[in-house]
Amino acid sequence: MRFYALVNSTGIQEVKATEMPTVREIQKLVGIPGKEAFFEGVYQRYSDLLIAILCDDEFLIKACQPTLVLPDGTILHGQLLIVALDTQIEDFCLLTQQQLEIVKKESKVYPLTPR
């Protein structure tokens, strides 16, 4: 079973998937409804360095609210998509169960809430 994680102000939602979302689907997932979105990757922030976070590259201009605090203290804004990297094909891929557990363990939803 493979997954991606969708993060927004309501928390981290794990989504079971059989294939990676398309570029257009990723743009819709990280964007604000009704506004065009381009995404950028945030890399090497988890203990598994193959976990990647995709976010709207204009989250500050669009005044997106903070949503996620990464293990290194970096705060990301807006709706986020967390996936993995496949080094063989040099592209994004779905998370394994183990990677999903790392995301849930090492991420903190903003505002910080006690675990």
mmCIF file of C-alpha atoms in Angstrom:
data_model
loop_
_atom_site.group_PDB
_atom_site.id
_atom_site.type_symbol
_atom_site.label_atom_id
_atom_site.label_comp_id
_atom_site.label_asym_id
_atom_site.label_seq_id
_atom_site.Cartn_x
_atom_site.Cartn_y
_atom_site.Cartn_z
ATOM 1 C CA MET A 1 0.000 0.000 0.000
ATOM 2 C CA ARG A 2 1.265 3.500 -0.901
ATOM 3 C CA PHE A 3 0.197 6.941 0.285
ATOM 4 C CA TYR A 4 0.600 10.653 0.059
ATOM 5 C CA ALA A 5 -0.040 13.033 2.926
ATOM 6 C CA LEU A 6 -2.135 16.152 2.523
ATOM 7 C CA VAL A 7 -1.522 18.819 5.165
ATOM 8 C CA ASN A 8 -3.712 21.824 5.883
ATOM 9 C CA SER A 9 -5.094 23.692 8.889
ATOM 10 C CA THR A 10 -7.164 20.655 9.895
ATOM 11 C CA GLY A 11 -4.136 18.386 10.217
ATOM 12 C CA ILE A 12 -2.333 15.647 8.333
ATOM 13 C CA GLN A 13 -4.564 13.481 6.175
ATOM 14 C CA GLU A 14 -3.164 10.236 4.827
ATOM 15 C CA VAL A 15 -4.484 9.329 1.389
ATOM 16 C CA LYS A 16 -4.167 5.805 -0.015
ATOM 17 C CA ALA A 17 -3.239 5.904 -3.682
ATOM 18 C CA THR A 18 -2.261 3.559 -6.473
ATOM 19 C CA GLU A 19 -0.439 6.190 -8.499
ATOM 20 C CA MET A 20 1.194 9.550 -8.008
ATOM 21 C CA PRO A 21 -1.038 12.587 -8.662
ATOM 22 C CA THR A 22 -0.416 14.331 -11.993
ATOM 23 C CA VAL A 23 1.172 17.779 -12.143
ATOM 24 C CA ARG A 24 -2.256 19.365 -12.640
ATOM 25 C CA GLU A 25 -3.652 17.441 -9.642
ATOM 26 C CA ILE A 26 -0.689 18.505 -7.491
ATOM 27 C CA GLN A 27 -1.275 22.129 -8.479
ATOM 28 C CA LYS A 28 -4.906 21.817 -7.366
ATOM 29 C CA LEU A 29 -3.960 20.057 -4.121
ATOM 30 C CA VAL A 30 -1.448 22.711 -3.013
ATOM 31 C CA GLY A 31 -3.278 25.710 -4.443
ATOM 32 C CA ILE A 32 -6.076 27.936 -3.268
ATOM 33 C CA PRO A 33 -9.341 27.101 -5.061
ATOM 34 C CA GLY A 34 -9.825 29.443 -8.005
ATOM 35 C CA LYS A 35 -6.192 30.590 -8.109
ATOM 36 C CA GLU A 36 -3.453 29.208 -10.316
ATOM 37 C CA ALA A 37 -0.725 27.388 -8.376
ATOM 38 C CA PHE A 38 2.794 26.360 -9.178
ATOM 39 C CA PHE A 39 4.547 24.133 -6.707
ATOM 40 C CA GLU A 40 8.043 23.835 -5.386
ATOM 41 C CA GLY A 41 9.721 21.114 -3.391
ATOM 42 C CA VAL A 42 11.182 21.255 0.092
ATOM 43 C CA TYR A 43 13.738 18.506 0.578
ATOM 44 C CA GLN A 44 15.806 16.683 3.213
ATOM 45 C CA ARG A 45 13.853 17.837 6.279
ATOM 46 C CA TYR A 46 12.955 14.406 7.708
ATOM 47 C CA SER A 47 15.075 11.555 9.039
ATOM 48 C CA ASP A 48 14.290 9.781 5.749
ATOM 49 C CA LEU A 49 15.903 12.143 3.247
ATOM 50 C CA LEU A 50 13.750 10.786 0.413
ATOM 51 C CA ILE A 51 10.604 12.442 1.823
ATOM 52 C CA ALA A 52 9.654 15.613 -0.080
ATOM 53 C CA ILE A 53 7.121 18.347 0.638
ATOM 54 C CA LEU A 54 5.369 20.118 -2.223
ATOM 55 C CA CYS A 55 3.924 23.571 -1.576
ATOM 56 C CA ASP A 56 2.562 26.539 -3.509
ATOM 57 C CA ASP A 57 5.638 28.568 -4.446
ATOM 58 C CA GLU A 58 3.706 31.809 -3.887
ATOM 59 C CA PHE A 59 2.338 30.967 -0.432
ATOM 60 C CA LEU A 60 3.625 34.233 1.064
ATOM 61 C CA ILE A 61 2.247 36.430 -1.739
ATOM 62 C CA LYS A 62 -1.105 34.656 -1.412
ATOM 63 C CA ALA A 63 -1.019 35.157 2.384
ATOM 64 C CA CYS A 64 -1.484 31.458 3.148
ATOM 65 C CA GLN A 65 -1.640 30.633 6.834
ATOM 66 C CA PRO A 66 1.068 28.563 8.583
ATOM 67 C CA THR A 67 0.198 24.870 8.604
ATOM 68 C CA LEU A 68 3.220 22.692 9.366
ATOM 69 C CA VAL A 69 6.344 22.843 11.518
ATOM 70 C CA LEU A 70 9.141 20.622 10.205
ATOM 71 C CA PRO A 71 11.622 18.755 12.416
ATOM 72 C CA ASP A 72 14.222 21.531 11.928
ATOM 73 C CA GLY A 73 11.721 24.220 13.020
ATOM 74 C CA THR A 74 10.927 25.509 9.531
ATOM 75 C CA ILE A 75 7.292 26.619 9.247
ATOM 76 C CA LEU A 76 5.502 25.975 5.945
ATOM 77 C CA HIS A 77 2.305 27.738 4.882
ATOM 78 C CA GLY A 78 -0.746 26.711 2.897
ATOM 79 C CA GLN A 79 -1.919 23.297 1.826
ATOM 80 C CA LEU A 80 0.978 20.865 1.418
ATOM 81 C CA LEU A 81 1.463 17.543 -0.299
ATOM 82 C CA ILE A 82 4.044 15.175 1.176
ATOM 83 C CA VAL A 83 5.444 12.494 -1.106
ATOM 84 C CA ALA A 84 8.714 10.631 -1.640
ATOM 85 C CA LEU A 85 11.534 10.761 -4.150
ATOM 86 C CA ASP A 86 12.400 7.838 -6.405
ATOM 87 C CA THR A 87 16.112 8.183 -7.127
ATOM 88 C CA GLN A 88 16.008 5.600 -9.942
ATOM 89 C CA ILE A 89 13.602 7.615 -12.066
ATOM 90 C CA GLU A 90 14.508 10.987 -10.503
ATOM 91 C CA ASP A 91 10.892 11.918 -9.864
ATOM 92 C CA PHE A 92 8.297 12.063 -7.119
ATOM 93 C CA CYS A 93 6.556 8.896 -5.966
ATOM 94 C CA LEU A 94 4.123 7.794 -3.281
ATOM 95 C CA LEU A 95 5.147 7.268 0.341
ATOM 96 C CA THR A 96 5.618 3.845 1.861
ATOM 97 C CA GLN A 97 3.852 3.028 5.145
ATOM 98 C CA GLN A 98 7.178 3.520 6.964
ATOM 99 C CA GLN A 99 7.722 6.951 5.387
ATOM 100 C CA LEU A 100 4.157 7.972 6.245
ATOM 101 C CA GLU A 101 4.791 7.062 9.884
ATOM 102 C CA ILE A 102 7.956 9.205 9.869
ATOM 103 C CA VAL A 103 5.954 12.156 8.522
ATOM 104 C CA LYS A 104 3.317 11.764 11.235
ATOM 105 C CA LYS A 105 5.917 11.331 13.984
ATOM 106 C CA GLU A 106 8.289 14.134 12.997
ATOM 107 C CA SER A 107 5.795 16.801 11.805
ATOM 108 C CA LYS A 108 3.832 19.199 13.954
ATOM 109 C CA VAL A 109 0.650 20.823 12.732
ATOM 110 C CA TYR A 110 0.583 24.597 13.249
ATOM 111 C CA PRO A 111 -0.434 26.031 15.642
ATOM 112 C CA LEU A 112 1.595 23.734 17.797
ATOM 113 C CA THR A 113 -0.588 21.349 19.712
ATOM 114 C CA PRO A 114 0.570 18.938 22.406
ATOM 115 C CA ARG A 115 0.814 15.310 21.356
#
